[in-house]
Short mmCIF file of C-alpha atoms in Angstrom, two decimals:
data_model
loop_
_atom_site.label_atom_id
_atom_site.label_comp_id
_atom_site.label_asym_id
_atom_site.label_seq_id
_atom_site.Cartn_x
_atom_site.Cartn_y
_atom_site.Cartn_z
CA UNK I 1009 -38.86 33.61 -16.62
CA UNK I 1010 -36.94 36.95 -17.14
CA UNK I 1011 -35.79 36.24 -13.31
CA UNK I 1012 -34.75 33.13 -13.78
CA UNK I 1013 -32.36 33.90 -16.97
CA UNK I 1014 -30.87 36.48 -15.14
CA UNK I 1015 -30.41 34.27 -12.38
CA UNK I 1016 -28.24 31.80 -15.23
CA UNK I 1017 -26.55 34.81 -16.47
CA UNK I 1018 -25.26 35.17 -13.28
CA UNK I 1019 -24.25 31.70 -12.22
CA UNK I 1020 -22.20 31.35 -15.98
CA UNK I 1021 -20.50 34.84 -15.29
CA UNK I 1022 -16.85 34.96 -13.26
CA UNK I 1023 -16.25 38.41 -13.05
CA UNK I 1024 -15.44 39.90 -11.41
CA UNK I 1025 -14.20 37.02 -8.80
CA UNK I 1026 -14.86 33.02 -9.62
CA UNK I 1027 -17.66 31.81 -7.28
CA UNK I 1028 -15.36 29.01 -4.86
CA UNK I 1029 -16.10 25.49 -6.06
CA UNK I 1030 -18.81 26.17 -9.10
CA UNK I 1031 -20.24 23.38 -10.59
CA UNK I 1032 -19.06 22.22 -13.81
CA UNK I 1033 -18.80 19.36 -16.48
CA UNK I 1034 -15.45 20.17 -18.04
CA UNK I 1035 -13.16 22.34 -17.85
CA UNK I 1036 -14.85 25.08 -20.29
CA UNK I 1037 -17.07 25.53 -17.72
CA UNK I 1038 -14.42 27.17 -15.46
CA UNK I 1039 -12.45 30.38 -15.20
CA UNK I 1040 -9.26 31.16 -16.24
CA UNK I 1041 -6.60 29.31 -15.03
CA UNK I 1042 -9.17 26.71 -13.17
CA UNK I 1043 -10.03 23.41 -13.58
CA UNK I 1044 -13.04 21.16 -13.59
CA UNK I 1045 -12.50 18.82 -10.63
CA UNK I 1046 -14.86 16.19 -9.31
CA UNK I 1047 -17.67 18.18 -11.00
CA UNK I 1048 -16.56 21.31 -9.37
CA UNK I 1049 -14.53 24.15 -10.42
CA UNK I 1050 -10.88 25.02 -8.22
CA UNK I 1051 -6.99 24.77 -8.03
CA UNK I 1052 -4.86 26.39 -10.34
CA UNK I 1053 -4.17 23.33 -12.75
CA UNK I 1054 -0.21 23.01 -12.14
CA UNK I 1055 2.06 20.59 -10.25
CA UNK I 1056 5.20 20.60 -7.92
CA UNK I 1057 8.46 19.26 -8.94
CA UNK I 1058 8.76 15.50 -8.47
CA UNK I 1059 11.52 16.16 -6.27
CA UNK I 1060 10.57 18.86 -4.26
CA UNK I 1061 8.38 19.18 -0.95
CA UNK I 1062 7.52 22.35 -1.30
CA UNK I 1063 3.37 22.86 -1.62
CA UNK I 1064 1.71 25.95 -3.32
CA UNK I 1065 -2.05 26.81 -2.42
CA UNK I 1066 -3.34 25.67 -5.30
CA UNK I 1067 -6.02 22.91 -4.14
CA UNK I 1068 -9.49 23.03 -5.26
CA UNK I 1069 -11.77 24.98 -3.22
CA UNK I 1070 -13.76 22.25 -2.42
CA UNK I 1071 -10.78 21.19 -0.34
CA UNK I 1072 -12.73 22.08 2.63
CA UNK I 1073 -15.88 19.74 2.40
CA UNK I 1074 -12.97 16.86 2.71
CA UNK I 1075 -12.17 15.27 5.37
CA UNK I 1076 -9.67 12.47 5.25
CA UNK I 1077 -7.34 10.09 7.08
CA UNK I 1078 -3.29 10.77 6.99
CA UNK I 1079 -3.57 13.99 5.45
CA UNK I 1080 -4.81 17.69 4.82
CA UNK I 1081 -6.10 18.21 0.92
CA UNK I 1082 -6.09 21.74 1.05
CA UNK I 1083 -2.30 21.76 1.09
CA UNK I 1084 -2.42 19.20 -1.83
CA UNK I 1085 -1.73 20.51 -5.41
CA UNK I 1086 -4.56 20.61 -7.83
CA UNK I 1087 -4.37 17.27 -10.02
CA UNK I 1088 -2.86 17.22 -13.70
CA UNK I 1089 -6.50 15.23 -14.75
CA UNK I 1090 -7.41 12.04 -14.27
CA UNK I 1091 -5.50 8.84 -13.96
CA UNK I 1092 -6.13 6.24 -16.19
CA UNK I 1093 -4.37 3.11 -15.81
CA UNK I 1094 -4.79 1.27 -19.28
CA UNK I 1095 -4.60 -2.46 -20.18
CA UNK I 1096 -2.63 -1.01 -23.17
CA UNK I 1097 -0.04 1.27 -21.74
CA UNK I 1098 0.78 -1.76 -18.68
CA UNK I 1099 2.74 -2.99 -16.94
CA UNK I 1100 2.95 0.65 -14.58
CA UNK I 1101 5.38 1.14 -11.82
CA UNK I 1102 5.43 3.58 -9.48
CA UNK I 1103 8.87 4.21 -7.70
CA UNK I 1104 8.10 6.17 -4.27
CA UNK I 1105 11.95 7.24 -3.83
CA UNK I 1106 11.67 9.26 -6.81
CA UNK I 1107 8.96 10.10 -6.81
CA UNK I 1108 7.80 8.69 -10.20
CA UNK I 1109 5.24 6.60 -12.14
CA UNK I 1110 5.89 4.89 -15.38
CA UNK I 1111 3.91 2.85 -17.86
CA UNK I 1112 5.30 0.51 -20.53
CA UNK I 1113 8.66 1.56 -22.42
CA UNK I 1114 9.21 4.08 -19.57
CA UNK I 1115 6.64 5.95 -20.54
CA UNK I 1116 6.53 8.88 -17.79
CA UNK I 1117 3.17 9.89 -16.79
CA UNK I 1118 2.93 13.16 -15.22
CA UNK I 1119 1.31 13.02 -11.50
CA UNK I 1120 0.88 16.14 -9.26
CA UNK I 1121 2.29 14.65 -6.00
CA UNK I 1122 4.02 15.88 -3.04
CA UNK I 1123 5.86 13.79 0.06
CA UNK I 1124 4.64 14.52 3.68
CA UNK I 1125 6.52 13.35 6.93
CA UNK I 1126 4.83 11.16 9.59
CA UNK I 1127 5.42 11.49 13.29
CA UNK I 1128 6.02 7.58 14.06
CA UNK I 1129 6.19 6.27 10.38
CA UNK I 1130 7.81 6.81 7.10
CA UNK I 1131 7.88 9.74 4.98
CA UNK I 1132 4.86 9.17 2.60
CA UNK I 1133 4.21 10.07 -1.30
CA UNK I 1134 0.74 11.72 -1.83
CA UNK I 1135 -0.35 11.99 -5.63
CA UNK I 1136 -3.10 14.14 -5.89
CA UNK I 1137 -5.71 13.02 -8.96
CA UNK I 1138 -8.59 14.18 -10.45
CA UNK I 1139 -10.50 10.58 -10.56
CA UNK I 1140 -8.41 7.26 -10.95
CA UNK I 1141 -9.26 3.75 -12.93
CA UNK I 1142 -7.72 0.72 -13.32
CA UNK I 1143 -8.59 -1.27 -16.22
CA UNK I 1144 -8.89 -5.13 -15.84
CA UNK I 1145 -5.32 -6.43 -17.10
CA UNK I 1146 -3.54 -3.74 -16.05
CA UNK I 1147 -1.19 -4.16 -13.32
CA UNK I 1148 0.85 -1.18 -11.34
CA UNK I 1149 4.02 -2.37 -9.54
CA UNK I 1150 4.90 -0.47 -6.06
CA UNK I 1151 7.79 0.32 -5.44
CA UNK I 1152 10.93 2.28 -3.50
CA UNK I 1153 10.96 3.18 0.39
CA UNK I 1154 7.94 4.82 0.96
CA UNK I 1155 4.12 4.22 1.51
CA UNK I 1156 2.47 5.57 -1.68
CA UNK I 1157 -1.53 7.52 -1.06
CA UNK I 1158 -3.49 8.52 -4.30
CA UNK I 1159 -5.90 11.21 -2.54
CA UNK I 1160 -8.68 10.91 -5.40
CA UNK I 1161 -11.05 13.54 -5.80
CA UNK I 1162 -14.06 12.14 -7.15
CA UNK I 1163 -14.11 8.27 -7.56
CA UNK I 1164 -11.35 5.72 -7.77
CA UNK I 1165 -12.08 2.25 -9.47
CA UNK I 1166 -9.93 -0.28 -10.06
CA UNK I 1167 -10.61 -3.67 -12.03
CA UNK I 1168 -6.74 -4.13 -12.57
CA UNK I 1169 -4.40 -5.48 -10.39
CA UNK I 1170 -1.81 -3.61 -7.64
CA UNK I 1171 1.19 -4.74 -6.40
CA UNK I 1172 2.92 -3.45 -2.71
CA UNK I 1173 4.47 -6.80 -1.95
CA UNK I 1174 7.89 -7.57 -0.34
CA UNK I 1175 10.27 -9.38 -2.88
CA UNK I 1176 13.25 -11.83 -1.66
CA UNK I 1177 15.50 -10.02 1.30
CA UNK I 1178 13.73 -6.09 0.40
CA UNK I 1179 10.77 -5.22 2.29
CA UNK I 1180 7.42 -3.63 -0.02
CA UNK I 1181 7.25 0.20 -0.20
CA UNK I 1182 6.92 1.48 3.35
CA UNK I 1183 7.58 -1.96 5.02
CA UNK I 1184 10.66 -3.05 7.61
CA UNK I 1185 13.62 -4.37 5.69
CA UNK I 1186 15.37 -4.76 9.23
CA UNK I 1187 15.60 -3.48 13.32
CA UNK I 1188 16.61 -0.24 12.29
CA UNK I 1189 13.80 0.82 9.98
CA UNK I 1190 12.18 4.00 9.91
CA UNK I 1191 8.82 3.11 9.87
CA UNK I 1192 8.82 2.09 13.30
CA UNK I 1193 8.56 -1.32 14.13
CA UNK I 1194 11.90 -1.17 16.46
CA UNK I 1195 12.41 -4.85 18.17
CA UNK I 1196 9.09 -5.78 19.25
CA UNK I 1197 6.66 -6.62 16.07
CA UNK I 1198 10.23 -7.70 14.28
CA UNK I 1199 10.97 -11.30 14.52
CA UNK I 1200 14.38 -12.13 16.42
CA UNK I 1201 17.36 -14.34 14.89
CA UNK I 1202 18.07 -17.38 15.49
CA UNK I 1203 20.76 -18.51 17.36
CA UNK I 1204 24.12 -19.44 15.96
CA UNK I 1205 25.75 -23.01 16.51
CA UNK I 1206 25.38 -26.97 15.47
CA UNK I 1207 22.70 -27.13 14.54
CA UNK I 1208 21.60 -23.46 14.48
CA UNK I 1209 17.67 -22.68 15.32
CA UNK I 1210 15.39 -20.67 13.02
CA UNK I 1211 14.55 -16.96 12.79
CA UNK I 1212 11.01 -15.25 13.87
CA UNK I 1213 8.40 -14.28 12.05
CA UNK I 1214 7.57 -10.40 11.75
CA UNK I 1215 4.15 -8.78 12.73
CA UNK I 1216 2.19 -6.38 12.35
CA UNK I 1217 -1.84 -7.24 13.14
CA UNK I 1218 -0.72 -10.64 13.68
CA UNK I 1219 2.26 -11.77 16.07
CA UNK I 1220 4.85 -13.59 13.96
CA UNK I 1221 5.90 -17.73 14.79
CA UNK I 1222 8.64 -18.69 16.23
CA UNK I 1223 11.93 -20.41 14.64
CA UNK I 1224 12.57 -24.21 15.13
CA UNK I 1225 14.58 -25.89 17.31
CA UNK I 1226 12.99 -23.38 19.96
CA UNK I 1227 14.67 -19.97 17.92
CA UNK I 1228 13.99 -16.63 17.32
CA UNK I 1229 10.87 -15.13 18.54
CA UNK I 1230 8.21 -14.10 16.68
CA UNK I 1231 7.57 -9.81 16.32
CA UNK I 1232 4.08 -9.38 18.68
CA UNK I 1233 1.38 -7.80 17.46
CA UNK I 1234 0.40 -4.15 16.79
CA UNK I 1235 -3.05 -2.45 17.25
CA UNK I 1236 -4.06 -0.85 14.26
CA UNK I 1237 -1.64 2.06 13.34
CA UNK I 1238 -2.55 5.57 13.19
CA UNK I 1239 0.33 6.31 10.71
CA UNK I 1240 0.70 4.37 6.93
CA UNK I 1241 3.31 1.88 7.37
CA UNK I 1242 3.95 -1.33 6.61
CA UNK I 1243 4.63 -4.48 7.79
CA UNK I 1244 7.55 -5.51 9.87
CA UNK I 1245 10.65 -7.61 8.89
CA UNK I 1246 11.64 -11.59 10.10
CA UNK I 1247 14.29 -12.59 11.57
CA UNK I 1248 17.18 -13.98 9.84
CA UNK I 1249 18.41 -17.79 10.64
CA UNK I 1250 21.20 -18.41 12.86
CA UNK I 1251 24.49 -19.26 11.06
CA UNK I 1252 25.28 -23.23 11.51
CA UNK I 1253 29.02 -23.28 9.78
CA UNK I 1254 27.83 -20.85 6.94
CA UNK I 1255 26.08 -17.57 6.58
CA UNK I 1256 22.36 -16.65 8.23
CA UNK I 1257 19.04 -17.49 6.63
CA UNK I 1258 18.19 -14.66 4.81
CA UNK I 1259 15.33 -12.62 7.25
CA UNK I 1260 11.63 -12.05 5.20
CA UNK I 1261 10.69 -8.63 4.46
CA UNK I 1262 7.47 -6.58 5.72
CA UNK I 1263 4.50 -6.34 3.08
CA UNK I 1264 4.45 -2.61 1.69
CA UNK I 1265 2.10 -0.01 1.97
CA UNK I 1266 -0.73 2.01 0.26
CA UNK I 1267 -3.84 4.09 1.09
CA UNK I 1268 -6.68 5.21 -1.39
CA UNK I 1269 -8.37 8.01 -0.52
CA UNK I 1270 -11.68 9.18 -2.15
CA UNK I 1271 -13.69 12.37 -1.94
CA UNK I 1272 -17.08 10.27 -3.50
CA UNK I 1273 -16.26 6.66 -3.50
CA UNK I 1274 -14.13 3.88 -3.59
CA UNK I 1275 -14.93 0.75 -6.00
CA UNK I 1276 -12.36 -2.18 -5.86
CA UNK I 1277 -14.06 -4.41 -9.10
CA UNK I 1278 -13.94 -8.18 -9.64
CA UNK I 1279 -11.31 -9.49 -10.51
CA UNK I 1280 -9.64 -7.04 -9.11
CA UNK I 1281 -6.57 -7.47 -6.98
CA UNK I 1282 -4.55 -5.36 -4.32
CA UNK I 1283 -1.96 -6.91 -2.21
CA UNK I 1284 0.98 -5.87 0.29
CA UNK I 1285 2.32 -9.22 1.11
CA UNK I 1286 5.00 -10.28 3.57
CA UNK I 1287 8.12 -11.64 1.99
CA UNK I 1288 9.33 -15.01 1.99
CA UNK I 1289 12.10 -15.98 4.22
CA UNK I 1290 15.65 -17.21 3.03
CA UNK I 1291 16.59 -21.15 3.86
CA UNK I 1292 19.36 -22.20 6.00
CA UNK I 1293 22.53 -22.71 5.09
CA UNK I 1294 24.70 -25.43 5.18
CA UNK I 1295 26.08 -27.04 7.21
CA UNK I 1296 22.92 -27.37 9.85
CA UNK I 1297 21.94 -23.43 9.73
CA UNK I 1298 18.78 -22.11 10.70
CA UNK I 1299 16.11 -20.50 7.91
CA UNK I 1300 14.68 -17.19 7.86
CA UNK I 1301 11.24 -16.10 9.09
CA UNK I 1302 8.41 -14.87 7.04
CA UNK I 1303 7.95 -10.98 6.76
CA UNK I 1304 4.74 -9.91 8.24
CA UNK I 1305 1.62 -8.32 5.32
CA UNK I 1306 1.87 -4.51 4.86
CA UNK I 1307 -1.17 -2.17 5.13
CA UNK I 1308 -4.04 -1.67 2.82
CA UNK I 1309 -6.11 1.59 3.39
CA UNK I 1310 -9.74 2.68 1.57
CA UNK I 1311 -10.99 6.02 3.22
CA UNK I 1312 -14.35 7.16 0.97
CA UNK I 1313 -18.11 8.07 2.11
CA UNK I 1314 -18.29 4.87 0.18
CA UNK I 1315 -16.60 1.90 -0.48
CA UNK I 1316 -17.31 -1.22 -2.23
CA UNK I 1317 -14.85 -4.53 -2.48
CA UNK I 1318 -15.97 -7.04 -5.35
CA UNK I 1319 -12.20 -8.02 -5.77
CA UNK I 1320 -9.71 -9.41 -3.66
CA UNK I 1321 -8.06 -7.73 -1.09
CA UNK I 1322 -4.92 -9.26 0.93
CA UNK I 1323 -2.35 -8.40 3.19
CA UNK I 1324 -0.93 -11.83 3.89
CA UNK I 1325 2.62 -13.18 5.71
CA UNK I 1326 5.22 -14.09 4.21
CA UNK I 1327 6.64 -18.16 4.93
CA UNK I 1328 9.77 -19.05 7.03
CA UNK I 1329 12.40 -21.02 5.14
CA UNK I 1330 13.39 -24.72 5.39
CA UNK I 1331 16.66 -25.62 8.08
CA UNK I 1332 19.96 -26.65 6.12
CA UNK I 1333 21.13 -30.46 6.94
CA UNK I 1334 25.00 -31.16 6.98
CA UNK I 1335 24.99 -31.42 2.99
CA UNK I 1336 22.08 -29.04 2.10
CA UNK I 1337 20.46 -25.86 2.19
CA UNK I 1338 17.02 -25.61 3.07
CA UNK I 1339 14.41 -23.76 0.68
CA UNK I 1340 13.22 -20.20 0.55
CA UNK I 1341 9.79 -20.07 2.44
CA UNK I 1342 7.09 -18.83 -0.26
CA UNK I 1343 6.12 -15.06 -0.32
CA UNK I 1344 2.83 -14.26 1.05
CA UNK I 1345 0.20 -15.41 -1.58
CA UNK I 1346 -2.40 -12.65 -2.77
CA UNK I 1347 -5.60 -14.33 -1.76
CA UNK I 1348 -6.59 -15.98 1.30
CA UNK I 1349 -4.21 -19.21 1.57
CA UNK I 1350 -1.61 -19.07 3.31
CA UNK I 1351 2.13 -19.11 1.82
CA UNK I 1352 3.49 -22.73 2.40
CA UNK I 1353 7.22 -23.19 4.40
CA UNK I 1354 10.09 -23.77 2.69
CA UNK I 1355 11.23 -27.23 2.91
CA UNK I 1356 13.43 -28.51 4.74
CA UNK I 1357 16.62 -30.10 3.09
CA UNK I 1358 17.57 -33.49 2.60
CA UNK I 1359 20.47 -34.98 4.88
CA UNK I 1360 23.22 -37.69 4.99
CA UNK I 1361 21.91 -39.32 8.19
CA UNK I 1362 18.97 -37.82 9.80
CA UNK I 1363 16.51 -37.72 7.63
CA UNK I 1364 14.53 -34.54 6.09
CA UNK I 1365 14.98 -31.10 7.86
CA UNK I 1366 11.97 -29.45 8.79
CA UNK I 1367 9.73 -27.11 6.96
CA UNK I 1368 9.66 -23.23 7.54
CA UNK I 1369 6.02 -22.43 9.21
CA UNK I 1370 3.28 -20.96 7.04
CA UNK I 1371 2.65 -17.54 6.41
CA UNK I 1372 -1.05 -15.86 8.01
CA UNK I 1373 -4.02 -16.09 6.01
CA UNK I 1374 -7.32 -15.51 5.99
CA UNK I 1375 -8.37 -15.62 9.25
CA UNK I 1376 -5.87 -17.04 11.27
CA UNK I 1377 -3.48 -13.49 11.80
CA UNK I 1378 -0.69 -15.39 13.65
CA UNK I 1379 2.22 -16.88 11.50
CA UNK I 1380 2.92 -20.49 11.91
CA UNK I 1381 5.31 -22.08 14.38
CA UNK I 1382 8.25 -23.96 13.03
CA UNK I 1383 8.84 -27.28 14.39
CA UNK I 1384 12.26 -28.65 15.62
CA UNK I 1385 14.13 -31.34 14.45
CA UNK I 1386 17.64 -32.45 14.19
CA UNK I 1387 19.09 -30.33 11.62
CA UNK I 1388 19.02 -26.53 11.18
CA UNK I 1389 15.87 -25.16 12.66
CA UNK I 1390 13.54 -23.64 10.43
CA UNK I 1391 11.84 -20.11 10.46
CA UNK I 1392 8.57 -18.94 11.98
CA UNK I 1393 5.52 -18.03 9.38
CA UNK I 1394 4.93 -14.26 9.31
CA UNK I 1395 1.93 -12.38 10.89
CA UNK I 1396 -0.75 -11.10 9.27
CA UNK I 1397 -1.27 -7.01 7.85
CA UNK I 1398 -4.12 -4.91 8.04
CA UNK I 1399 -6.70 -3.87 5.46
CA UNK I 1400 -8.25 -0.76 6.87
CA UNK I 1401 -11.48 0.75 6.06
CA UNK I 1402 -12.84 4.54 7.11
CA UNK I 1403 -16.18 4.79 5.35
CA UNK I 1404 -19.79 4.58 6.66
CA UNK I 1405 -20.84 2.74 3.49
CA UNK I 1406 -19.10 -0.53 2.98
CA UNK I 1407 -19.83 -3.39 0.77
CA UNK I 1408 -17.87 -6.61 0.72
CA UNK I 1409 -18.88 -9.44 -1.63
CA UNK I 1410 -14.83 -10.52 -2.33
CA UNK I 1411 -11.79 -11.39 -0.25
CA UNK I 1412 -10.45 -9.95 2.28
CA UNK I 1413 -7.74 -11.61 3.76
CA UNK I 1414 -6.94 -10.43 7.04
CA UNK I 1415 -10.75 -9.63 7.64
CA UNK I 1416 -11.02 -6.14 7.74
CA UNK I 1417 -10.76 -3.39 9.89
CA UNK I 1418 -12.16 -0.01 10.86
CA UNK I 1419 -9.41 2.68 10.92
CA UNK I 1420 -8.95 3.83 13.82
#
């Protein structure tokens, strides 16, 4: 007995040096100047400025038994505390560009997070958190240029719901707004324009794990497909319509980007939602010009020893817009939905003489990854459906009773 006190005596004292990564239960059970993180003891409890990329070597010392996707955690800063995302203080947004996350009135909530530059892919924010939850009702808006990662370091679980989805014209946070985008989609996975004339035909869809559709009237064609990326990025852009006597269909956007990564385990809860949908593209504009294809679905990344998916999980294409007769435009296609039916075509618009214009093609879904065709007809031809995103899983435990829509993926 007298051994074994001493032995506690010894495993509650820190001097003169901290024993690397003690156990612990709060953070009274740590040294000076440490914290209690995932039930171990490390990091120096501060943060880095918002705005700056500089890192200190201040990660816990259990940063060493971790080893995930996309980035190092011992050059992460040791997390604030946990993040709790509360039915009360919603509707959250988190704006990548400044880095900064906000809850309702503008509340600022104070994240330790630091932005770390990909070889073939965007710049990406990495917040750096104790454990995260989501509370059913809550919902957390993404939103700014770059993919967002919350590197958790015990368990993440989320019951609310999580936006990364393009809006109208603007790609999602770390998607392809257009050809010249940095996160690497180039020409190939980004849906071409239509042509210009009388009528005009319709604009591509974009890709990403999918190949995108083409435009009516034989148009644009659609991005092809990717293999599964080894950098976080998003989806890839449409193409925009080709002008008939007016302007272009306005192109779709590429679904946005996000990555959860967990030291213990992942838990996505019913009902909850995440989704990084393709945007929806523009119709055509009068007279007889050609609508815009539907923006490809973003990326979705879990990376935990284990990881369970009650909710729903989608990465869907957005839907090319309706052709423009000689006295209408045609209708915005819809963005891409956030479970696992596909996003319906815009229609196409009423004419004077040759009856209705055709409808955009449908966004991916479910299991079909390709975006939908457009058909021809004799008014401005309509845009191609966008491809589907990924949803990409590292984790030797996986358990998936929801939706996943694409299907998904191992990492690779």
């Amino acid at each position: 007995m007298r051994a074994v006190l001493v032995m506690l005596a010894v495993a509650g004292c820190y001097n003169p040096t901290p024993p690397a990564g003690v156990a612990c239960v709060d953070n009274d059970g740590c040294p000076s100047g440490q914290d209690c993180i995932a039930g171990f003891c490390g990091g120096s409890g501060g943060s880095v400025d918002a705005q700056s990329d500089t890192q200190p070597a201040d990660a816990p010392a259990i940063c060493s038994t971790w080893q995930p996707r996309h980035f190092d955690p011992c050059m992460l800063p040791a997390p604030i505390g946990d993040l709790n995302l509360t039915d009360a203080l919603s509707g959250f947004g988190w704006d990548t560009d400044a880095p900064q996350l906000k809850g309702k009135m503008n509340t600022l909530i104070d994240v330790a997070t630091i932005v770390i530059q990909q070889t073939g892919g965007p710049d990406v924010v990495v917040a750096s958190v104790n454990n995260l939850t989501m509370e059913a009702g809550a919902t957390l808006d993404l939103n700014g240029s770059r993919p967002l990662l919350i590197a958790v370091w015990g368990t993440a679980t989320i019951n609310g719901s999580i936006d990364a989805d393009a809006a109208f014209g603007a790609a999602g946070p770390g998607g392809s707004g257009g050809l010249s985008s940095a996160n690497g989609c180039g020409s190939g996975p980004t849906g071409d324009f239509g042509a210009a004339g009388a009528p005009a035909t319709g604009g591509g869809g974009g890709a990403l794990q999918g190949g995108g559709g083409r435009g009516g009237n034989t148009g644009g064609a659609g991005g092809a497909m990717l293999m599964p990326p080894t950098e976080i990025r998003g989806g890839c852009a449409a193409g925009g319509g080709g002008a008939g006597s007016g302007a272009n269909g306005v192109r779709g956007g590429g679904g946005g980007a996000l990555q959860i990564s967990a030291r213990q385990a992942i838990v996505i809860g019913s009902p909850a939602s995440i989704h990084a949908a393709g945007g929806g593209g523009g119709g055509g504009r009068l007279s007889l010009g050609g609508g815009g294809g539907g923006g490809a679905g973003g990326y979705i990344g879990f990376d935990a020893p284990m990881v369970t998916i009650a909710g729903t999980v989608s990465a869907n294409g957005g839907a090319g817009g309706g052709g423009a007769s000689d006295v209408a435009d045609g209708t915005t296609g819809a963005n891409g939905r956030g479970d696992a039916t596909a996003a319906l075509g815009g229609a196409g618009a009423a004419t004077s003489n040759v009856g209705a214009c055709a409808r955009g093609g449908n966004g991916s879904a479910g299991g079909t990854l390709v975006g939908a065709t457009a058909p021809n007809s004799a008014c401005g031809g309509a845009g191609g459906g966008g491809g589907a995103g990924y949803i990409l899983i590292w984790s030797p435990t996986l358990d998936v009773t929801g939706t996943a829509s694409p299907p998904v993926t191992a990492g690779p």
